[in-house]
Tab-separated table of C-alpha atoms and ligand atoms in Angstrom:
chain	number	residue	atom	x	y	z
S	1	MET	CA	19.075	-1.148	11.947
S	2	ALA	CA	16.020	-3.135	9.979
S	3	LYS	CA	14.289	-1.181	7.522
S	4	ALA	CA	11.581	-2.092	5.360
S	5	VAL	CA	9.472	-0.628	2.669
S	6	CYS	CA	5.717	-1.295	2.212
S	7	PRO	CA	4.872	-0.407	-1.366
S	8	GLY	CA	1.421	0.150	-2.950
S	9	SER	CA	-0.799	2.299	-5.260
S	10	PHE	CA	-2.833	3.230	-2.005
S	11	ASP	CA	-5.568	4.904	-4.255
S	12	PRO	CA	-7.137	5.167	-1.480
S	13	VAL	CA	-5.562	3.712	1.784
S	14	THR	CA	-7.841	0.928	3.354
S	15	ASN	CA	-7.873	-0.648	6.559
S	16	GLY	CA	-6.425	-3.482	5.099
S	17	HIS	CA	-3.357	-1.576	4.282
S	18	VAL	CA	-3.327	0.068	7.576
S	19	ASP	CA	-3.353	-3.610	9.281
S	20	ILE	CA	-0.193	-4.523	7.422
S	21	ILE	CA	1.959	-1.133	7.904
S	22	THR	CA	0.996	-1.431	11.646
S	23	ARG	CA	2.124	-4.933	11.870
S	24	ALA	CA	5.569	-4.252	9.667
S	25	ALA	CA	5.995	-1.445	12.161
S	26	ASP	CA	6.195	-3.973	14.954
S	27	CYS	CA	8.564	-6.286	13.011
S	28	PHE	CA	10.927	-3.649	11.626
S	29	ASP	CA	12.722	-0.715	13.257
S	30	GLU	CA	11.780	1.557	10.109
S	31	VAL	CA	9.168	1.265	7.693
S	32	VAL	CA	8.656	3.341	4.735
S	33	VAL	CA	5.420	3.406	3.087
S	34	ALA	CA	5.998	3.855	-0.541
S	35	LEU	CA	3.652	5.123	-3.123
S	36	GLY	CA	4.341	3.693	-6.423
S	37	VAL	CA	3.373	6.438	-9.299
S	38	ASN	CA	2.227	4.666	-12.292
S	39	GLU	CA	2.105	7.430	-15.136
S	40	SER	CA	0.032	5.297	-17.262
S	41	LYS	CA	-2.741	4.777	-14.716
S	42	GLN	CA	-5.083	7.701	-13.880
S	43	GLY	CA	-6.111	7.133	-10.203
S	44	LEU	CA	-9.406	8.137	-8.605
S	45	PHE	CA	-7.193	10.142	-6.289
S	46	SER	CA	-4.424	12.518	-7.185
S	47	VAL	CA	-0.818	11.139	-5.797
S	48	ASP	CA	-0.647	14.198	-3.455
S	49	GLU	CA	-4.088	13.166	-1.864
S	50	ARG	CA	-3.063	9.888	-1.246
S	51	LEU	CA	0.199	10.895	0.354
S	52	GLU	CA	-1.967	13.299	2.455
S	53	PHE	CA	-4.282	10.256	3.456
S	54	LEU	CA	-1.244	8.109	4.031
S	55	ARG	CA	0.740	10.528	6.338
S	56	SER	CA	-2.324	11.149	8.350
S	57	VAL	CA	-2.796	7.462	8.869
S	58	VAL	CA	1.080	6.817	9.819
S	59	ALA	CA	1.123	10.107	12.124
S	60	ASP	CA	1.116	8.014	15.300
S	61	LEU	CA	2.880	5.023	14.146
S	62	PRO	CA	6.436	5.325	15.462
S	63	GLY	CA	9.446	4.840	12.827
S	64	VAL	CA	6.977	4.936	9.755
S	65	SER	CA	7.335	7.544	7.081
S	66	VAL	CA	5.409	8.135	3.720
S	67	ALA	CA	7.249	8.775	0.453
S	68	SER	CA	6.310	8.489	-3.414
S	69	PHE	CA	8.591	6.553	-6.315
S	70	ARG	CA	8.741	6.377	-9.794
S	71	GLY	CA	10.197	3.566	-11.594
S	72	LEU	CA	11.787	0.437	-10.272
S	73	LEU	CA	10.480	-0.566	-6.640
S	74	VAL	CA	14.092	-2.253	-6.065
S	75	GLU	CA	15.748	1.464	-6.909
S	76	PHE	CA	13.708	2.943	-4.360
S	77	CYS	CA	14.317	0.516	-1.699
S	78	LEU	CA	18.287	0.779	-2.334
S	79	SER	CA	18.109	4.634	-2.073
S	80	GLN	CA	16.326	4.240	1.404
S	81	ASP	CA	19.257	1.564	2.532
S	82	ALA	CA	16.291	-0.846	2.862
S	83	ARG	CA	16.825	-4.471	1.876
S	84	THR	CA	13.166	-5.587	2.591
S	85	VAL	CA	9.744	-5.272	0.969
S	86	VAL	CA	6.490	-6.148	3.130
S	87	LYS	CA	3.430	-7.056	1.129
S	88	GLY	CA	0.183	-8.099	2.469
S	89	LEU	CA	-1.828	-11.382	1.218
S	90	ARG	CA	-5.492	-11.957	1.448
S	91	VAL	CA	-6.184	-14.737	-0.612
S	92	ALA	CA	-4.460	-17.269	-2.928
S	93	GLY	CA	-4.602	-15.007	-6.182
S	94	ASP	CA	-2.552	-12.455	-4.387
S	95	PHE	CA	0.377	-14.996	-4.186
S	96	ASP	CA	0.109	-15.903	-7.580
S	97	TYR	CA	0.406	-12.265	-8.491
S	98	GLU	CA	3.071	-11.294	-5.825
S	99	GLN	CA	5.635	-14.453	-6.241
S	100	PRO	CA	6.776	-13.462	-9.787
S	101	MET	CA	7.294	-9.753	-8.622
S	102	ALA	CA	8.918	-10.803	-5.313
S	103	GLN	CA	11.332	-13.285	-7.522
S	104	MET	CA	12.126	-10.467	-10.168
S	105	ASN	CA	12.820	-7.971	-7.196
S	106	ARG	CA	15.386	-10.385	-5.467
S	107	HIS	CA	16.888	-10.897	-8.895
S	108	LEU	CA	17.120	-7.395	-9.747
S	109	GLY	CA	18.438	-6.022	-6.483
S	110	GLY	CA	18.558	-8.678	-3.895
S	111	ILE	CA	15.559	-7.092	-2.281
S	112	GLU	CA	13.791	-9.830	0.017
S	113	THR	CA	9.631	-9.913	0.125
S	114	VAL	CA	8.314	-10.568	3.231
S	115	PHE	CA	4.524	-11.411	3.172
S	116	LEU	CA	2.307	-11.079	5.897
S	117	PRO	CA	-1.241	-12.790	5.779
S	118	ALA	CA	-4.169	-10.364	6.240
S	119	SER	CA	-6.225	-10.092	9.210
S	120	GLY	CA	-9.026	-12.049	9.312
S	121	ASP	CA	-11.518	-9.002	9.079
S	122	HIS	CA	-9.372	-7.471	6.197
S	123	GLY	CA	-9.300	-10.332	3.877
S	124	PHE	CA	-11.678	-9.268	1.335
S	125	VAL	CA	-10.814	-5.366	1.445
S	126	SER	CA	-9.079	-3.740	-1.600
S	127	SER	CA	-9.029	-0.309	-2.950
S	128	SER	CA	-10.848	-1.403	-6.145
S	129	LEU	CA	-13.879	-3.279	-4.184
S	130	VAL	CA	-14.111	0.041	-2.026
S	131	LYS	CA	-14.124	2.387	-4.917
S	132	GLU	CA	-16.866	-0.160	-6.682
S	133	VAL	CA	-18.943	-0.378	-3.899
S	134	ALA	CA	-18.849	3.252	-2.941
S	135	ALA	CA	-19.638	4.179	-6.248
S	136	LEU	CA	-23.040	2.024	-6.296
S	137	GLY	CA	-23.873	3.702	-2.967
S	138	GLY	CA	-22.846	0.949	-0.557
S	139	ASP	CA	-21.240	1.655	2.889
S	140	VAL	CA	-17.571	1.495	2.979
S	141	SER	CA	-16.929	3.292	6.197
S	142	ALA	CA	-15.676	0.738	8.071
S	143	LEU	CA	-13.151	-0.356	5.521
S	144	VAL	CA	-11.140	2.945	5.038
S	145	PRO	CA	-9.578	5.286	7.624
S	146	PRO	CA	-11.674	8.121	8.892
S	147	VAL	CA	-9.386	10.306	6.743
S	148	VAL	CA	-10.632	8.620	3.455
S	149	ARG	CA	-14.490	8.733	4.283
S	150	GLY	CA	-15.568	12.116	3.719
S	151	PRO	CA	-13.360	12.530	0.129
S	152	LEU	CA	-14.131	9.434	-1.001
S	153	HIS	CA	-17.943	9.618	-0.423
S	154	ASP	CA	-17.396	13.239	-2.205
S	155	ARG	CA	-15.966	11.623	-5.237
S	156	LEU	CA	-17.688	8.740	-5.750
S	157	GLY	CA	-20.932	8.618	-3.539
S	158	ARG	CA	-24.316	9.497	-4.671
A	201	PNS	O1	-1.009	-1.406	-4.785
A	201	PNS	P1	-0.353	-2.152	-5.946
A	201	PNS	O2	-1.294	-1.897	-7.321
A	201	PNS	O3	-0.175	-3.757	-5.553
A	201	PNS	O4	0.763	-1.715	-5.584
A	201	PNS	C1	1.463	-1.934	-6.810
A	201	PNS	C2	3.206	-1.487	-6.662
A	201	PNS	C3	3.632	0.156	-7.014
A	201	PNS	C4	3.515	-2.296	-5.809
A	201	PNS	C5	3.596	-2.207	-8.030
A	201	PNS	O5	3.166	-1.667	-9.203
A	201	PNS	C6	5.233	-2.098	-8.040
A	201	PNS	O6	5.838	-2.579	-7.473
A	201	PNS	N1	5.585	-0.849	-8.922
A	201	PNS	C7	7.008	-0.618	-9.260
A	201	PNS	C8	7.398	-1.357	-10.546
A	201	PNS	C9	8.638	-2.348	-10.535
A	201	PNS	O7	9.397	-2.300	-9.616
A	201	PNS	N2	8.553	-3.327	-11.427
A	201	PNS	C10	9.102	-4.118	-11.693
A	201	PNS	C11	9.480	-5.197	-10.243
A	201	PNS	S1	8.351	-6.524	-10.543
């Protein structure tokens, strides 16, 4: 049974993430959306809040579950019996950033990485830009799932 892990910080999950998760679910029997917890980095949303958003977003996607992990992504993948990581690529810079990590993950644990190109209408969407625009009073409602809109506005909106 083909199982993949879709890792990320998801602070917060965006429609770009949802696009990649949904398309990964079309390619694999099972997909685990894995929130990587970075202890040294303070997120806008807590790990529990981010997990709650993710669970809501994948609720209607068959074969998709949500988990968090600390430490190495390869260890998490192996603990899940998954041999494939799925990542989205928006621009060439994403590939430059992701390629060494993909090679490292293959070196460390034999985990392969599959890159999915972002859909055209999501190529500019990132969690960090969404937060910046929201903090400056811009409208990001079309860029994040409905469950994120209210909390994002409450946390950052003017
Ligand atoms: O959304 P992001 O910030 O691109 O997600 C980053 C994440 C969680 C996927 C990345 O930081 C990660 O893989 N963390 C696990 C740490 C690890 O395994 N490092 C060594 C492999 S290169």
